[in-house]
PDB file of C-alpha atoms in Angstrom:
ATOM      1  CA  MET A  21     146.644 170.710 108.718  1.00 79.00           C
ATOM      2  CA  LYS A  22     145.947 174.498 108.732  1.00 90.00           C
ATOM      3  CA  THR A  23     147.479 176.569 111.336  1.00 94.00           C
ATOM      4  CA  VAL A  24     145.336 178.389 113.969  1.00 94.00           C
ATOM      5  CA  HIS A  25     146.344 181.472 112.203  1.00 94.00           C
ATOM      6  CA  THR A  26     145.246 180.500 108.854  1.00 95.00           C
ATOM      7  CA  TRP A  27     141.738 179.201 110.193  1.00 92.00           C
ATOM      8  CA  LEU A  28     141.243 182.686 112.130  1.00 94.00           C
ATOM      9  CA  LYS A  29     142.184 184.600 108.990  1.00 94.00           C
ATOM     10  CA  GLU A  30     139.770 182.740 106.753  1.00 92.00           C
ATOM     11  CA  TYR A  31     136.991 182.939 109.444  1.00 92.00           C
ATOM     12  CA  SER A  32     137.559 186.618 109.782  1.00 92.00           C
ATOM     13  CA  GLU A  33     136.896 187.242 106.055  1.00 89.00           C
ATOM     14  CA  SER A  34     133.137 186.883 106.569  1.00 89.00           C
ATOM     15  CA  HIS A  35     133.307 188.661 110.031  1.00 92.00           C
ATOM     16  CA  GLN A  36     134.362 192.158 109.298  1.00 92.00           C
ATOM     17  CA  ASN A  37     131.273 194.317 110.271  1.00 94.00           C
ATOM     18  CA  LYS A  38     131.386 195.626 113.892  1.00 96.00           C
ATOM     19  CA  THR A  39     127.757 194.730 114.501  1.00 96.00           C
ATOM     20  CA  ASN A  40     128.312 191.193 113.241  1.00 95.00           C
ATOM     21  CA  ILE A  41     131.378 190.830 115.466  1.00 95.00           C
ATOM     22  CA  THR A  42     129.457 192.076 118.443  1.00 96.00           C
ATOM     23  CA  ILE A  43     126.744 189.649 117.688  1.00 97.00           C
ATOM     24  CA  HIS A  44     129.187 186.722 117.301  1.00 96.00           C
ATOM     25  CA  MET A  45     130.928 187.603 120.464  1.00 96.00           C
ATOM     26  CA  ILE A  46     127.542 186.875 122.290  1.00 97.00           C
ATOM     27  CA  CYS A  47     126.050 184.230 120.023  1.00 97.00           C
ATOM     28  CA  VAL A  48     129.031 181.844 119.567  1.00 97.00           C
ATOM     29  CA  PRO A  49     129.668 181.343 123.220  1.00 97.00           C
ATOM     30  CA  ALA A  50     125.919 180.809 123.661  1.00 98.00           C
ATOM     31  CA  ILE A  51     125.966 178.379 120.865  1.00 97.00           C
ATOM     32  CA  PHE A  52     128.735 176.543 122.344  1.00 97.00           C
ATOM     33  CA  LEU A  53     127.090 176.469 125.777  1.00 98.00           C
ATOM     34  CA  SER A  54     123.837 175.266 124.203  1.00 98.00           C
ATOM     35  CA  ILE A  55     125.458 172.408 122.302  1.00 97.00           C
ATOM     36  CA  ILE A  56     127.109 171.253 125.508  1.00 98.00           C
ATOM     37  CA  GLY A  57     123.709 171.430 127.151  1.00 98.00           C
ATOM     38  CA  LEU A  58     121.979 169.437 124.517  1.00 98.00           C
ATOM     39  CA  LEU A  59     124.828 166.675 124.647  1.00 98.00           C
ATOM     40  CA  TYR A  60     124.483 166.896 128.364  1.00 97.00           C
ATOM     41  CA  CYS A  61     121.061 165.356 128.207  1.00 97.00           C
ATOM     42  CA  VAL A  62     122.554 161.996 126.807  1.00 97.00           C
ATOM     43  CA  HIS A  63     123.825 160.201 129.939  1.00 96.00           C
ATOM     44  CA  ILE A  64     126.448 157.544 129.171  1.00 96.00           C
ATOM     45  CA  LEU A  65     127.225 156.614 132.713  1.00 93.00           C
ATOM     46  CA  ASP A  66     125.349 157.621 135.911  1.00 89.00           C
ATOM     47  CA  THR A  67     126.298 155.908 139.148  1.00 90.00           C
ATOM     48  CA  GLY A  68     124.587 158.548 141.378  1.00 82.00           C
ATOM     49  CA  ASN A  69     128.011 159.943 142.344  1.00 85.00           C
ATOM     50  CA  THR A  70     129.462 160.186 138.859  1.00 89.00           C
ATOM     51  CA  VAL A  71     127.769 161.304 135.768  1.00 90.00           C
ATOM     52  CA  ILE A  72     129.458 161.134 132.313  1.00 96.00           C
ATOM     53  CA  THR A  73     127.453 162.497 129.465  1.00 97.00           C
ATOM     54  CA  LEU A  74     127.846 162.770 125.731  1.00 98.00           C
ATOM     55  CA  ALA A  75     128.955 166.415 126.372  1.00 98.00           C
ATOM     56  CA  HIS A  76     131.973 165.040 128.418  1.00 97.00           C
ATOM     57  CA  VAL A  77     133.037 162.875 125.617  1.00 98.00           C
ATOM     58  CA  ALA A  78     132.580 165.450 122.777  1.00 97.00           C
ATOM     59  CA  ALA A  79     134.283 168.033 124.969  1.00 97.00           C
ATOM     60  CA  ALA A  80     137.371 165.739 125.357  1.00 97.00           C
ATOM     61  CA  PHE A  81     137.567 165.497 121.556  1.00 97.00           C
ATOM     62  CA  ALA A  82     137.091 169.114 121.017  1.00 96.00           C
ATOM     63  CA  ILE A  83     139.744 170.208 123.506  1.00 97.00           C
ATOM     64  CA  ILE A  84     142.222 167.884 121.972  1.00 97.00           C
ATOM     65  CA  TYR A  85     141.501 169.548 118.538  1.00 95.00           C
ATOM     66  CA  TYR A  86     141.785 173.079 120.055  1.00 96.00           C
ATOM     67  CA  LEU A  87     144.991 172.367 121.887  1.00 97.00           C
ATOM     68  CA  ARG A  88     146.470 170.930 118.933  1.00 96.00           C
ATOM     69  CA  LEU A  89     145.787 174.244 117.039  1.00 95.00           C
ATOM     70  CA  SER A  90     146.882 176.549 119.901  1.00 96.00           C
ATOM     71  CA  ILE A  91     147.910 175.675 123.442  1.00 96.00           C
ATOM     72  CA  LYS A  92     146.870 179.141 124.624  1.00 96.00           C
ATOM     73  CA  LEU A  93     143.406 179.223 122.930  1.00 97.00           C
ATOM     74  CA  GLY A  94     142.823 175.625 123.728  1.00 97.00           C
ATOM     75  CA  ALA A  95     143.480 176.224 127.346  1.00 97.00           C
ATOM     76  CA  ALA A  96     141.031 179.114 127.355  1.00 97.00           C
ATOM     77  CA  LEU A  97     138.347 177.036 125.664  1.00 97.00           C
ATOM     78  CA  THR A  98     139.096 174.111 128.121  1.00 97.00           C
ATOM     79  CA  ILE A  99     138.227 176.566 130.960  1.00 97.00           C
ATOM     80  CA  PHE A 100     135.192 177.779 129.357  1.00 97.00           C
ATOM     81  CA  THR A 101     134.187 174.187 128.476  1.00 98.00           C
ATOM     82  CA  ILE A 102     134.504 173.084 132.017  1.00 98.00           C
ATOM     83  CA  ILE A 103     132.293 176.125 133.014  1.00 98.00           C
ATOM     84  CA  CYS A 104     129.837 175.050 130.577  1.00 98.00           C
ATOM     85  CA  LEU A 105     129.677 171.437 131.885  1.00 97.00           C
ATOM     86  CA  ARG A 106     129.492 172.596 135.465  1.00 97.00           C
ATOM     87  CA  PHE A 107     126.601 174.913 134.563  1.00 98.00           C
ATOM     88  CA  TRP A 108     124.615 172.232 132.978  1.00 97.00           C
ATOM     89  CA  GLY A 109     125.461 169.999 135.952  1.00 95.00           C
ATOM     90  CA  PHE A 110     124.100 172.622 138.285  1.00 96.00           C
ATOM     91  CA  VAL A 111     120.805 173.052 136.187  1.00 97.00           C
ATOM     92  CA  GLU A 112     120.317 169.240 136.071  1.00 95.00           C
ATOM     93  CA  LYS A 113     120.996 168.883 139.805  1.00 93.00           C
ATOM     94  CA  ASN A 114     118.376 171.495 140.492  1.00 95.00           C
ATOM     95  CA  GLU A 115     115.931 169.702 138.299  1.00 93.00           C
ATOM     96  CA  GLY A 116     116.019 172.380 135.752  1.00 92.00           C
ATOM     97  CA  PRO A 117     114.867 171.559 132.166  1.00 97.00           C
ATOM     98  CA  VAL A 118     118.400 171.181 130.593  1.00 97.00           C
ATOM     99  CA  PHE A 119     116.905 170.323 127.236  1.00 98.00           C
ATOM    100  CA  ILE A 120     114.413 173.156 126.989  1.00 98.00           C
ATOM    101  CA  ILE A 121     116.932 175.719 128.208  1.00 98.00           C
ATOM    102  CA  ALA A 122     119.675 174.546 125.902  1.00 98.00           C
ATOM    103  CA  ILE A 123     117.308 174.380 122.824  1.00 98.00           C
ATOM    104  CA  SER A 124     116.058 177.785 123.585  1.00 98.00           C
ATOM    105  CA  ILE A 125     119.526 179.316 123.758  1.00 98.00           C
ATOM    106  CA  PHE A 126     120.513 177.467 120.560  1.00 98.00           C
ATOM    107  CA  ALA A 127     117.649 178.779 118.600  1.00 98.00           C
ATOM    108  CA  ALA A 128     117.951 182.293 119.880  1.00 98.00           C
ATOM    109  CA  ALA A 129     121.679 182.374 119.460  1.00 98.00           C
ATOM    110  CA  TRP A 130     121.442 181.132 115.772  1.00 96.00           C
ATOM    111  CA  ILE A 131     118.805 183.608 115.052  1.00 97.00           C
ATOM    112  CA  GLY A 132     121.215 186.301 116.169  1.00 97.00           C
ATOM    113  CA  GLN A 133     123.991 184.692 114.051  1.00 95.00           C
ATOM    114  CA  PHE A 134     121.857 184.949 110.881  1.00 94.00           C
ATOM    115  CA  ILE A 135     120.869 188.473 111.667  1.00 96.00           C
ATOM    116  CA  GLY A 136     124.615 189.274 111.987  1.00 96.00           C
ATOM    117  CA  HIS A 137     125.501 187.831 108.693  1.00 93.00           C
ATOM    118  CA  LYS A 138     122.482 189.662 107.067  1.00 95.00           C
ATOM    119  CA  ILE A 139     124.026 192.992 108.328  1.00 95.00           C
ATOM    120  CA  GLU A 140     127.552 191.694 107.193  1.00 93.00           C
ATOM    121  CA  GLY A 141     126.191 190.830 103.771  1.00 92.00           C
ATOM    122  CA  LYS A 142     128.129 187.581 103.685  1.00 90.00           C
ATOM    123  CA  LYS A 143     127.197 183.975 104.104  1.00 87.00           C
ATOM    124  CA  PRO A 144     128.286 182.244 107.266  1.00 87.00           C
ATOM    125  CA  SER A 145     131.812 180.548 107.022  1.00 87.00           C
ATOM    126  CA  PHE A 146     130.527 177.158 107.827  1.00 88.00           C
ATOM    127  CA  LEU A 147     128.548 177.037 104.616  1.00 85.00           C
ATOM    128  CA  GLN A 148     131.909 176.693 102.739  1.00 85.00           C
ATOM    129  CA  ASP A 149     133.566 174.296 105.220  1.00 83.00           C
ATOM    130  CA  LEU A 150     131.766 172.779 108.307  1.00 88.00           C
ATOM    131  CA  ARG A 151     134.937 172.864 110.320  1.00 88.00           C
ATOM    132  CA  PHE A 152     134.323 176.513 110.699  1.00 90.00           C
ATOM    133  CA  LEU A 153     131.656 175.494 113.339  1.00 93.00           C
ATOM    134  CA  LEU A 154     134.584 174.543 115.486  1.00 94.00           C
ATOM    135  CA  ILE A 155     136.684 177.555 114.484  1.00 95.00           C
ATOM    136  CA  GLY A 156     134.026 180.033 115.695  1.00 95.00           C
ATOM    137  CA  PRO A 157     134.763 179.546 119.425  1.00 96.00           C
ATOM    138  CA  LEU A 158     138.491 179.935 118.751  1.00 95.00           C
ATOM    139  CA  TRP A 159     137.980 183.190 116.672  1.00 95.00           C
ATOM    140  CA  THR A 160     135.871 184.585 119.464  1.00 96.00           C
ATOM    141  CA  ILE A 161     138.303 183.708 122.276  1.00 96.00           C
ATOM    142  CA  SER A 162     141.133 185.147 120.016  1.00 95.00           C
ATOM    143  CA  HIS A 163     139.521 188.699 120.424  1.00 94.00           C
ATOM    144  CA  ILE A 164     140.270 188.324 124.214  1.00 93.00           C
ATOM    145  CA  ILE A 165     143.507 186.190 124.137  1.00 93.00           C
ATOM    146  CA  LYS A 166     145.810 186.461 121.200  1.00 86.00           C
ATOM    147  CA  PRO A 167     147.039 183.068 119.744  1.00 82.00           C
TER     148      PRO A 167
END
């Protein structure tokens, strides 16, 4: 298994341009939030008091993966994931259109990502390895918290 430092170094190779980095610092968390929102739409258990969605299950697996790579970054992403889950719970509780909001954020953020890579002049990392889709959030948080 690659180390967190190896993953971050490889991801950084196609993220050198300052504008692209800035775009990613906004769009990667937005995509993360939107994916949690889309998965939140699929309820696995809803007792009225307790709601468990596909987002909760996927988040648990992602958190385990992140914590195995880096306790510090994994802990930060755990906090962000909890914030995202709470956000979508709040939207749903207030009868907001979770799916419409999430898909809108998802589309806008991916447009931003591709604009960033056009500016960078390099293809997105995930085109060479899909696991980079999971590394993007780690890379983003690593700009705030060093691994």
